[in-house]
């Protein structure tokens, strides 16, 4: 890897069963057992779990940026302690209207994680797909999400993660003017340049073999995942967001 290249992993909730803390999702929920196994794999293979800005500094040999979208309370109740045990850091992209609501993290929990070195960033105000919004509503989504998180942490929010991976075309003309420096997408791949930030989606089907293949950026599984994402992107474009959501669990295979 070059000095400024890095890999980013995208998680959502950490749930072994629907009864666990937070909002279970059959596709995107990673079990507690799998999550621990994945962290142990990263550590055993000398990956350094750091924040985005640390990864961009070029000071690390094998940086990996672990990210969590939405603000599920399992990120605090389970992922946060497991990260701390291993001296790992992560990025948490928060949907601001969901703070202090059932299944999601509270202001106090976000502040605690921030004070422990975790990076708390933005994921929109309402989790609306940014590709669907008129410009004035899109600006509000970006502004309010940023302001809300900054009021909690008293630190600058520099990154917005796109809900559902939609809206890069719409956000690109706006994000710097609104005070952001980076956009995190759901585009699969490794990062060898600054924008946009690509991530590897972690799902209920991601085992250690798949993770190792994704991290290497080579091999059949990685190529298959790239192809699958191209198919999904085409499906979103042809079906529209609402119709795509109805069949996404049948289409996603990792």
C-alpha positions as a printed Julia matrix, in Angstrom:
254×3 Matrix{Float64}:
   0.0     0.0     0.0
   1.09    3.56   -0.64
   1.53    5.85    2.34
  -1.93    7.37    1.94
  -3.9     4.31    0.81
  -6.28    2.56    3.19
  -9.21    0.16    3.4
 -12.52    1.05    5.03
 -15.09   -1.42    6.38
 -18.78   -0.48    6.62
 -20.85   -1.97    9.44
 -24.36   -1.21   10.64
 -25.77   -3.01   13.7
 -24.09   -5.82   15.65
 -26.87   -8.3    16.45
 -26.78  -12.06   16.92
 -30.59  -12.25   17.07
 -33.51   -9.85   16.51
 -33.8    -9.59   20.31
 -30.35   -7.98   20.7
 -29.95   -4.27   21.41
 -30.81   -2.05   18.48
 -32.54   -2.5    15.13
 -31.96   -5.93   13.6
 -31.56   -6.18    9.82
 -31.44   -9.59    8.15
 -28.94   -8.36    5.55
 -26.74   -5.84    7.34
 -26.7    -7.05   10.94
 -23.39   -8.77   11.72
 -23.47  -11.24   14.61
 -21.54  -10.5    17.76
 -19.49  -13.64   17.24
 -18.58  -12.67   13.67
 -17.7    -9.13   14.69
 -15.3   -10.32   17.4
 -13.75  -12.8    14.98
 -13.27  -10.05   12.4
 -11.61   -7.69   14.88
  -9.32  -10.5    16.01
  -8.42  -11.22   12.39
  -7.52   -7.58   11.77
  -5.38   -7.49   14.88
  -3.64  -10.81   14.15
  -2.78   -9.61   10.65
  -1.32   -6.31   11.89
  -4.01   -3.98   10.56
  -4.17   -0.69   12.44
  -7.76    0.4    13.12
  -7.61    4.2    13.03
  -9.83    7.17   12.28
 -10.2     8.5     8.75
  -7.97   11.5     9.35
  -5.3     9.28   10.89
  -5.44    6.99    7.86
  -5.04    9.98    5.56
  -1.97   11.18    7.47
   0.16    8.43    5.95
   1.65    7.55    9.34
   0.41    3.95    9.4
   1.66    0.88    7.55
  -1.63   -1.07    7.3
  -4.46    1.33    8.17
  -8.06    0.17    8.19
 -10.94    2.54    8.89
 -13.82    0.73   10.61
 -17.1     2.59   10.11
 -20.65    2.19   11.43
 -23.67    3.75    9.71
 -26.94    4.95   11.3
 -26.15    5.07   15.04
 -27.57    1.72   16.18
 -27.28    1.35   19.97
 -25.4    -1.94   19.52
 -22.5     0.19   18.28
 -22.24    1.52   21.83
 -23.33   -1.51   23.87
 -21.23   -4.1    22.04
 -18.91   -2.72   19.33
 -17.46    0.11   21.42
 -16.24   -2.13   24.29
 -14.78   -4.66   21.84
 -12.9    -1.91   20.0
 -11.56   -0.49   23.26
 -10.29   -3.91   24.37
  -8.05   -3.97   21.3
  -7.06   -0.28   21.33
  -8.91    0.18   18.04
 -10.62    3.35   16.84
 -13.57    3.71   14.49
 -15.84    6.18   12.69
 -19.54    6.39   13.6
 -21.82    8.03   11.03
 -24.94    9.23   12.83
 -28.46    9.94   11.53
 -29.2    12.95   13.71
 -33.01   12.61   14.0
 -32.53    9.09   15.38
 -30.39   10.17   18.33
 -32.14    9.43   21.66
 -34.8     7.29   19.96
 -35.52    3.61   20.54
 -32.79    1.35   19.18
 -30.3     4.16   18.61
 -27.57    5.84   20.61
 -28.13    8.74   22.98
 -26.28   12.04   23.13
 -24.5    10.88   26.28
 -23.34    7.67   24.61
 -22.04    9.53   21.56
 -20.16   11.97   23.78
 -18.61    9.11   25.76
 -17.36    7.47   22.59
 -16.03   10.76   21.28
 -14.14   11.35   24.52
 -12.63    7.86   24.18
 -11.15    8.8    20.8
 -13.86    7.55   18.46
 -14.78    9.76   15.5
 -18.45   10.82   15.45
 -19.55   12.05   12.03
 -22.71   12.71    9.97
 -25.15   10.44    8.11
 -27.88   12.91    7.25
 -30.72   14.23    9.37
 -33.53   11.78    8.51
 -31.76    9.02    6.52
 -33.58   10.16    3.38
 -31.87    9.1     0.18
 -30.03   12.21   -0.92
 -30.55   11.39   -4.59
 -34.31   11.89   -4.06
 -34.21   15.32   -2.42
 -34.57   18.77   -3.98
 -31.53   20.96   -3.39
 -33.03   22.99   -0.53
 -34.02   19.86    1.41
 -30.66   18.24    0.69
 -28.86   21.26    2.12
 -30.99   21.01    5.27
 -30.17   17.3     5.63
 -26.47   18.07    5.44
 -26.54   21.19    7.62
 -28.71   19.9    10.47
 -26.93   16.56   10.73
 -23.58   18.31   10.96
 -24.75   20.93   13.46
 -26.44   18.37   15.71
 -23.39   16.13   16.0
 -21.07   19.1    16.5
 -23.23   20.38   19.36
 -22.86   16.99   21.07
 -19.11   16.49   20.6
 -18.0    20.14   20.45
 -15.76   19.03   17.59
 -15.87   19.62   13.86
 -17.76   17.1    11.72
 -15.69   16.58    8.57
 -17.38   13.59    6.91
 -20.86   12.76    5.65
 -21.75    9.16    4.81
 -24.45    8.87    2.16
 -27.59    7.02    3.39
 -28.08    3.94    1.25
 -25.03    4.96   -0.74
 -27.23    7.27   -2.84
 -26.7    10.89   -3.77
 -23.0    11.33   -4.56
 -23.78   13.33   -7.7
 -26.08   15.63   -5.73
 -23.8    16.06   -2.71
 -20.54   16.72   -4.57
 -21.41   20.34   -5.51
 -22.49   21.15   -1.93
 -20.42   19.37    0.69
 -17.37   21.66    0.86
 -19.48   24.81    0.95
 -21.4    23.32    3.88
 -18.23   22.61    5.83
 -17.5    18.97    5.04
 -14.15   17.67    3.82
 -14.99   14.07    2.91
 -17.84   11.94    1.55
 -18.09    8.27    2.53
 -19.87    6.13   -0.05
 -20.98    2.51   -0.34
 -18.87    2.0    -3.46
 -16.8    -1.15   -3.04
 -13.04   -0.79   -3.23
  -9.82    0.34   -1.63
  -8.8     3.97   -1.27
  -5.77    5.18   -3.18
  -7.04    8.71   -3.64
  -9.03   11.04   -1.43
 -12.5    11.3    -2.94
 -14.92    9.66   -2.77
 -14.19    7.28    0.1
 -14.9     3.67   -0.86
 -15.91    1.05    1.69
 -16.32   -2.71    1.98
 -19.84   -3.56    3.13
 -19.96   -6.04    5.99
 -23.11   -8.17    5.98
 -24.57  -11.18    7.76
 -22.8   -13.36    5.16
 -19.31  -11.91    5.59
 -17.11  -14.64    7.04
 -13.35  -14.52    7.61
 -12.57  -15.98    4.19
 -14.62  -13.27    2.52
 -13.09  -10.55    4.71
  -9.55  -11.69    3.92
 -10.34  -11.71    0.2
 -11.9    -8.26    0.35
  -8.94   -6.84    2.24
  -6.52   -8.25   -0.32
  -8.38   -6.59   -3.18
  -7.74   -9.62   -5.38
  -9.22  -13.02   -6.01
 -12.56  -14.44   -7.08
 -14.66  -13.19   -4.16
 -13.48   -9.61   -4.59
 -14.16   -9.65   -8.34
 -17.56  -11.24   -7.71
 -18.42   -8.52   -5.19
 -17.46   -5.8    -7.68
 -19.69   -7.43  -10.3
 -22.55   -7.8    -7.8
 -22.34   -4.13   -6.89
 -22.48   -3.15  -10.55
 -25.66   -5.22  -10.91
 -27.15   -3.61   -7.79
 -26.3    -0.13   -9.02
 -28.03   -0.86  -12.31
 -31.06   -2.27  -10.45
 -31.33    0.9    -8.35
 -31.17    3.04  -11.46
 -33.81    1.03  -13.33
 -36.2     0.31  -10.45
 -35.89    3.48   -8.4
 -35.17    3.56   -4.68
 -38.6     2.43   -3.44
 -38.9    -0.6    -5.71
 -35.27   -1.54   -5.19
 -35.73   -1.61   -1.41
 -38.53   -4.18   -1.79
 -36.18   -6.73   -3.36
 -32.74   -5.77   -2.05
 -32.4    -8.72    0.34
 -32.87  -11.11   -2.59
 -30.31   -9.3    -4.71
 -27.53   -8.88   -2.16
 -25.11  -11.78   -2.04
 -21.68  -11.23   -0.44
